[in-house]
Short mmCIF file of C-alpha atoms and ligand atoms in Angstrom, two decimals:
data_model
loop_
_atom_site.label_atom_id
_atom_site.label_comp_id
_atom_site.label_asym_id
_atom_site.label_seq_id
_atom_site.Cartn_x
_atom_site.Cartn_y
_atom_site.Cartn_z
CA UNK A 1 -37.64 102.57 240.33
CA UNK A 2 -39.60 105.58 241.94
CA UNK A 3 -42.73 106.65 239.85
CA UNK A 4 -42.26 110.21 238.23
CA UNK A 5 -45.44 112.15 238.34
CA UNK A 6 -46.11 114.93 235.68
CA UNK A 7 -48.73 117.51 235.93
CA UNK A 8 -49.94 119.07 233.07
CA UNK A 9 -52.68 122.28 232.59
CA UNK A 10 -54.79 121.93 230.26
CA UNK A 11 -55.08 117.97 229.88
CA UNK A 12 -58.19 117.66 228.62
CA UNK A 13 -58.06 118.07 224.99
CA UNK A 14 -55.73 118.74 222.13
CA UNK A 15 -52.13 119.32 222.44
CA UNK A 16 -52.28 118.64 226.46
CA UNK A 17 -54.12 114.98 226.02
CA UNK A 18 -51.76 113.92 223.28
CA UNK A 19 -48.53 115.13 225.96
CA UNK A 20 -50.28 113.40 229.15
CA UNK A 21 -51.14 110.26 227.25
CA UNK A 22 -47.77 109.75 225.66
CA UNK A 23 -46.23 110.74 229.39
CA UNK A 24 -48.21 107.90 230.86
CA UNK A 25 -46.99 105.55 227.78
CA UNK A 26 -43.17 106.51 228.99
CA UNK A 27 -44.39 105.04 232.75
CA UNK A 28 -44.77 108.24 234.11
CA UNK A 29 -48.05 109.31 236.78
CA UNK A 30 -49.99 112.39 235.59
CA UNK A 31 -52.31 115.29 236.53
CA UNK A 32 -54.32 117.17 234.63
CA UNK A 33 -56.29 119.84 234.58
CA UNK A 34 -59.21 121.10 232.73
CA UNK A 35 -60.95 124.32 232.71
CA UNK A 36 -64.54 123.84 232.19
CA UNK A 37 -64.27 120.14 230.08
CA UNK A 38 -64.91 117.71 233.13
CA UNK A 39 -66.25 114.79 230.75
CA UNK A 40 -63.20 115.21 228.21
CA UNK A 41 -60.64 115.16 231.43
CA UNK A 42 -62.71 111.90 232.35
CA UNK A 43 -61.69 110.04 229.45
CA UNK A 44 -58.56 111.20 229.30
CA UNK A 45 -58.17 109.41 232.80
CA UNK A 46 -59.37 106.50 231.44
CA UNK A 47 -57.00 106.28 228.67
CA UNK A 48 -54.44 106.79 231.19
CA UNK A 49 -55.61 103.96 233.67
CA UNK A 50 -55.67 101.70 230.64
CA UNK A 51 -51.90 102.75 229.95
CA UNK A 52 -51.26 101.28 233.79
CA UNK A 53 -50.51 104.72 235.01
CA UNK A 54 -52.51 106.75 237.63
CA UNK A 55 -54.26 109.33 236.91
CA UNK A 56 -56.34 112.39 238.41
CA UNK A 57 -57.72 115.94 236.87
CA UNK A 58 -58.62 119.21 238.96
CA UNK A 59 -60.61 121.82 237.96
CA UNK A 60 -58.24 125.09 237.12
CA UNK A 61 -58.29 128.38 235.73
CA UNK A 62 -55.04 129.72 235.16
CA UNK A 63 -55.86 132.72 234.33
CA UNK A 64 -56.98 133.05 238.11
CA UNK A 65 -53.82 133.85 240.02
CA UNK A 66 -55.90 133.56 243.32
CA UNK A 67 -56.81 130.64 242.91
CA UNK A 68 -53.55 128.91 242.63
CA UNK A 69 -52.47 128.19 246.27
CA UNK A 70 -55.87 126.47 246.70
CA UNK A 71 -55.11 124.30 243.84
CA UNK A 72 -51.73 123.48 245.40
CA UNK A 73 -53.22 122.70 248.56
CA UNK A 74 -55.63 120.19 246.40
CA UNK A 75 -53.00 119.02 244.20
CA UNK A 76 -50.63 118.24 247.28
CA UNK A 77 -52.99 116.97 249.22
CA UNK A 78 -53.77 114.14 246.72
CA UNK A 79 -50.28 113.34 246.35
CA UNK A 80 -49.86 112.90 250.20
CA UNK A 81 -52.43 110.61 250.27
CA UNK A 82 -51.51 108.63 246.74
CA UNK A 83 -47.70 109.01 247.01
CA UNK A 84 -46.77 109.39 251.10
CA UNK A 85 -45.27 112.96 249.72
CA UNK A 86 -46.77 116.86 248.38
CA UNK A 87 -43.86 116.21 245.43
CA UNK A 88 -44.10 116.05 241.64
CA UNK A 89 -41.42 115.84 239.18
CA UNK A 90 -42.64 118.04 236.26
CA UNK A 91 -45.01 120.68 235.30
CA UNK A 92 -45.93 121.35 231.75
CA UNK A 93 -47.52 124.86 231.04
CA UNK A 94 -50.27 123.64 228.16
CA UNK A 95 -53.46 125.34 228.76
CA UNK A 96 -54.25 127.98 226.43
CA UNK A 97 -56.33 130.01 224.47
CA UNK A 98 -56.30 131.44 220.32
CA UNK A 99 -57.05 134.95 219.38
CA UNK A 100 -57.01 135.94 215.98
CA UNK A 101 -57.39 139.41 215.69
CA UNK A 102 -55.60 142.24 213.37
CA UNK A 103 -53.11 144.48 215.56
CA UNK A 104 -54.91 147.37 214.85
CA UNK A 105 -58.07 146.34 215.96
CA UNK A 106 -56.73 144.20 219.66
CA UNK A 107 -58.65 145.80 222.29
CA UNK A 108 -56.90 146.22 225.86
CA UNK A 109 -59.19 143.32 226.85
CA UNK A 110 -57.99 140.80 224.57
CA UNK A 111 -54.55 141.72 225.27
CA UNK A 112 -54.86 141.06 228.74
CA UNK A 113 -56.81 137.80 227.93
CA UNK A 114 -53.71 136.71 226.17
CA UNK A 115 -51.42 137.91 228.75
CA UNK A 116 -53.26 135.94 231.80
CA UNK A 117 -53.52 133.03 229.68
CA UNK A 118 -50.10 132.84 228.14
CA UNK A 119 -47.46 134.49 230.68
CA UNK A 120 -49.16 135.72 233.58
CA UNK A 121 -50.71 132.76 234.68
CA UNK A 122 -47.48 130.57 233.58
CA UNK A 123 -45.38 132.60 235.39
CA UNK A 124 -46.74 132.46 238.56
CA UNK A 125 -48.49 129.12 238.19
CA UNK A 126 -44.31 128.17 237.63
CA UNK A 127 -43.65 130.04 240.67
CA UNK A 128 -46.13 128.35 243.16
CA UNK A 129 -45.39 124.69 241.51
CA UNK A 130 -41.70 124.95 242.05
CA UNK A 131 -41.59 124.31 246.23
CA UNK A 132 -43.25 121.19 245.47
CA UNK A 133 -41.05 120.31 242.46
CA UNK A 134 -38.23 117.48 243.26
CA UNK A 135 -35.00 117.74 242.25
CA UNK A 136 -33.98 116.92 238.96
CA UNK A 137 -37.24 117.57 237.72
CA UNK A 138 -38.33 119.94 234.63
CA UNK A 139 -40.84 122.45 233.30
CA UNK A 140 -41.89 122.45 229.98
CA UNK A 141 -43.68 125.53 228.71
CA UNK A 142 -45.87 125.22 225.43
CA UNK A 143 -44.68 127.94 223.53
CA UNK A 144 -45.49 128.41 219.29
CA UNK A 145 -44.10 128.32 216.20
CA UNK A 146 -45.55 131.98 215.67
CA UNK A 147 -42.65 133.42 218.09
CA UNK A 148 -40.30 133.11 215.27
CA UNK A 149 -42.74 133.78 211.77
CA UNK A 150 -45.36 135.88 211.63
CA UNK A 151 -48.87 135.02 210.45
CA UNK A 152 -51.64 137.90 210.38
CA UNK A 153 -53.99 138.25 213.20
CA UNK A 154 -51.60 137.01 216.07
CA UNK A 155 -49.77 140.02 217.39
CA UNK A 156 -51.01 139.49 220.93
CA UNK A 157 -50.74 135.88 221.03
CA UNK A 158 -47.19 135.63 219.82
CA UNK A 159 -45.79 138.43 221.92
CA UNK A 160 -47.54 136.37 224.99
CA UNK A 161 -45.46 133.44 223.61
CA UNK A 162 -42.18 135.10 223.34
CA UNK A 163 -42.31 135.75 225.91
CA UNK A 164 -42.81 132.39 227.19
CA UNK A 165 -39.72 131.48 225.62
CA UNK A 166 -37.67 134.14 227.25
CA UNK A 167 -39.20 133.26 230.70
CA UNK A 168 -37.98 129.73 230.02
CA UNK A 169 -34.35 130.39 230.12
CA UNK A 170 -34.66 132.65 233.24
CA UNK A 171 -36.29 130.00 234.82
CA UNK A 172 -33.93 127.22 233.33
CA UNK A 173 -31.12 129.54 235.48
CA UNK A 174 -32.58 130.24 238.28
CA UNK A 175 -34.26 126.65 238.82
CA UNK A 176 -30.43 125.31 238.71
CA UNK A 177 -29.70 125.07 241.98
CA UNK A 178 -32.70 122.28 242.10
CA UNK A 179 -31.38 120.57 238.67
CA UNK A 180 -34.57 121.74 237.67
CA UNK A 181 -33.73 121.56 233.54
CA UNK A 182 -36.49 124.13 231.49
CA UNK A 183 -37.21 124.16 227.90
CA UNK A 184 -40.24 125.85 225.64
CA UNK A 185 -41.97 123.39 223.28
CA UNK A 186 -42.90 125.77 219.99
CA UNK A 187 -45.35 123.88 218.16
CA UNK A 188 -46.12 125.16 214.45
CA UNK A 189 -49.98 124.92 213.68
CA UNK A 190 -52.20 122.03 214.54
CA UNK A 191 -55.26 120.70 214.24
CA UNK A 192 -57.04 121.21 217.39
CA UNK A 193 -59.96 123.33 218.92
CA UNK A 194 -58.11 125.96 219.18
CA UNK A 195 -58.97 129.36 217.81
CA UNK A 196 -62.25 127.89 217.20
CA UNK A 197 -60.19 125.00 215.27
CA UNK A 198 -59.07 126.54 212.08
CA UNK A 199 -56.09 124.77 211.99
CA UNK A 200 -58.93 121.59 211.25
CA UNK A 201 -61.52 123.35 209.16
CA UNK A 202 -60.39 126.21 207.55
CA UNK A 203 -59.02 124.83 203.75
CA UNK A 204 -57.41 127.69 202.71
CA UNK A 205 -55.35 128.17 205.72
CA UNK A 206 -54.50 124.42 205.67
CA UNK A 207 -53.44 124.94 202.49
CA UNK A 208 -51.36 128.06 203.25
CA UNK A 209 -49.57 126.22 206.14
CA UNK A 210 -49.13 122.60 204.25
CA UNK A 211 -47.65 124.56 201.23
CA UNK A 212 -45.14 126.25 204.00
CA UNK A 213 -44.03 123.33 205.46
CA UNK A 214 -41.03 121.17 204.52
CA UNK A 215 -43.07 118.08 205.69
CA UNK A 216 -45.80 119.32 203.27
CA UNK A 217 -49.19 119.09 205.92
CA UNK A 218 -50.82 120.46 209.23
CA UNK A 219 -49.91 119.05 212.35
CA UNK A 220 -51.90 116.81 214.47
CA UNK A 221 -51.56 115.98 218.28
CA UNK A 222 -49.81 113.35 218.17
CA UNK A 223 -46.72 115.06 216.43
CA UNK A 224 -46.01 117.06 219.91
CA UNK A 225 -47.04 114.86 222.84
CA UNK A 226 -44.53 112.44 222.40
CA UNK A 227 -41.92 115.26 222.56
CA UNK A 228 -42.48 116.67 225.26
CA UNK A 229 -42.66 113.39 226.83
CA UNK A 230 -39.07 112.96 226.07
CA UNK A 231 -37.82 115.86 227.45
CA UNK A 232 -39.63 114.44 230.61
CA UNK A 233 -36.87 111.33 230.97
CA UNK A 234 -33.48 111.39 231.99
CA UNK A 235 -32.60 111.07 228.24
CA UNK A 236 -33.21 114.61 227.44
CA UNK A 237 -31.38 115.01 231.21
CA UNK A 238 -28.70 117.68 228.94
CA UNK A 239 -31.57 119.83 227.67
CA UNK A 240 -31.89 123.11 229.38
CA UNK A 241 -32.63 126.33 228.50
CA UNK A 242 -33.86 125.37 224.71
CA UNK A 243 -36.63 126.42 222.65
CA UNK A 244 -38.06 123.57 220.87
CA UNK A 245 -39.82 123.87 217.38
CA UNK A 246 -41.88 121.06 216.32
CA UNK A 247 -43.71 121.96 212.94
CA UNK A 248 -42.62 120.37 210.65
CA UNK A 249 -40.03 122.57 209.10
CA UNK A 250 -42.35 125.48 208.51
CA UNK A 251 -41.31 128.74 206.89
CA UNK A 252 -37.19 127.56 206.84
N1 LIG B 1 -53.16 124.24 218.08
C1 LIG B 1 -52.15 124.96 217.62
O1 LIG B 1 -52.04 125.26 216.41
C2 LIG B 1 -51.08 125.43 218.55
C3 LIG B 1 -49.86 125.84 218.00
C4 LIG B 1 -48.86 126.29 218.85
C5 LIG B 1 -49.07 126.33 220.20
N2 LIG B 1 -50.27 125.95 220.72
C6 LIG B 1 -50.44 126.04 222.17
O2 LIG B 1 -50.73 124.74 222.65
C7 LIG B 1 -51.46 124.86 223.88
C8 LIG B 1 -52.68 123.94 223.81
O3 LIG B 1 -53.49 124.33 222.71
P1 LIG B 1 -54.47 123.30 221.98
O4 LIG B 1 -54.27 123.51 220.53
O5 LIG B 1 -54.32 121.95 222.56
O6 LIG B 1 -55.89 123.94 222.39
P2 LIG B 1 -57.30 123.22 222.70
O7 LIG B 1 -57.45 121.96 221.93
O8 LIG B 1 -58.31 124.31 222.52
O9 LIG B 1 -57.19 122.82 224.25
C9 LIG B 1 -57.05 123.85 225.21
C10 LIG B 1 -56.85 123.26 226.59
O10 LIG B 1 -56.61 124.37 227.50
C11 LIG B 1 -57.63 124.36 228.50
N3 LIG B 1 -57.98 125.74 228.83
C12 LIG B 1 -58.59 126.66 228.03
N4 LIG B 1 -58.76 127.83 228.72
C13 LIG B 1 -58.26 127.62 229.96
C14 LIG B 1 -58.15 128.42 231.13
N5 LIG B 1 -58.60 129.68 231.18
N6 LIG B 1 -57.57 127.88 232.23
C15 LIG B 1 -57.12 126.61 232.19
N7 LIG B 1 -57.20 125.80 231.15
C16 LIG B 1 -57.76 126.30 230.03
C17 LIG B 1 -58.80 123.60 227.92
O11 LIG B 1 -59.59 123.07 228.99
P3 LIG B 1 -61.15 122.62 228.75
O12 LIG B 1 -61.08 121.29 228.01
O13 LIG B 1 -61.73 122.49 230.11
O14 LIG B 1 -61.78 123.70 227.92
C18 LIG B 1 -58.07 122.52 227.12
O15 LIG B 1 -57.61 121.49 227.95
C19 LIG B 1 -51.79 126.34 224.03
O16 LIG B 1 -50.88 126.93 224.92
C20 LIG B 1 -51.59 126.89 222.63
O17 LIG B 1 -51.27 128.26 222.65
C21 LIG B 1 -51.28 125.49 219.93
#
């Protein structure tokens, strides 16, 4: 059977390790990228070697539209010389940033922080992937749980991630033509680095969210990698178009 070959932004740490390990554990090739963590993208390759799969990360900012044809050019270049072809089979849009900052007080700057991050750079990081997507491939966009509850503090994040889910069916139509099948991931909070890793050491906020949830705790990595990893197989092959929420049951 032909080797499937994900590629996945922000691959170094948290949410984006847990998704490209559990890719490699369901056979599947990856790429990652990193933004300025070259020794945690290393060991992520290891991990992934060890799971039989290949592996290799570039260096990308996605908040630097500019920059994106050169990392296609790097990206494809690789695979011509690993694969005999430029193509991959699916792109998941990971990388990302926290902001936690009262409406009232979110300057224009962190707005458009969020926006680069969150939906500019997705968008058009989506748009230069998809010539060198195959058919029957899929995009998974890492969306949030705080699209659909509010928490304080996140205005600007969560509008940057509704909209994320609203791109996703747009894209899910328009991609059709190519069986290209696209779906938002919403995770609910987890512990990572994020947001200068509340989520893993602020008490009263892991409190807040464990006493929300039906499933009664935070989430860790490893609840969302293996999802997405799914909807990377021909099992999820009817999935299209869907927003995902993997928390736990919070705030039903
Ligand atoms: N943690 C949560 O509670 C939670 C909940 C819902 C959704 N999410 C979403 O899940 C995604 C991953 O978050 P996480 O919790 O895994 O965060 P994380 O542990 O802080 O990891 C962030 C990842 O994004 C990369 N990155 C950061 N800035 C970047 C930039 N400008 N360009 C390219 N890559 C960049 C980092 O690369 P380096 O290693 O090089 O820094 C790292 O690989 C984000 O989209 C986030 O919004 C998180």
């Amino acid at each position: 059977m032909e080797r499937k070959i994900a590629l996945v932004t922000g691959g170094s740490r948290g949410l984006g390790r847990d998704i490209a390990i559990n890719l490699a554990k369901k056979g599947l090739d990856v790429i990652i990228t990193y933004n300025s963590n070259n020794k945690a993208a290393e060991e992520v390759i290891l991990e992934i070697i060890k799971l039989g799969q290949k592996c290799k990360a570039f260096q990308l900012d996605t908040t630097c539209v500019s920059t994106f044809d050169a990392f296609f050019e790097n990206v494809t270049s690789y695979l011509k010389n690993n694969y005999g072809n430029p193509n991959f089979d699916y792109l998941i849009n990971n990388a990302g940033t926290g902001l936690y900052v009262p409406f009232m007080e979110t300057t224009e700057k962190q707005f458009d922080e969020m926006c680069n991050i969150h939906l500019k750079g997705v968008y058009f990081l989506t748009q230069r992937a998809v010539p060198f997507m195959n058919n029957e491939g899929g995009i998974i966009n890492i969306s949030s749980g705080l699209a659909r509850f509010t928490l304080p503090k996140s205005s600007a994040y969560a509008a940057m991630k509704g909209g994320i889910d609203v791109f996703t069916r747009y894209v899910a139509k328009e991609l059709a033509h190519k069986k290209i099948r696209a779906n938002s991931v919403a995770p609910g909070a987890i512990a990572t680095d994020f947001g200068g890793g509340e989520n893993k050491t602020n008490e009263q906020k892991r409190q807040l969210i464990s006493a929300a949830t039906a499933l009664g705790r935070v989430g860790e990595p490893e609840d969302i990698g293996a999802i997405v990893a799914f909807l990377c197989t021909d099992d999820a092959k009817w999935i299209n178009g869907q927003r995902i929420e993997a928390s736990g049951g919070v705030f039903l």
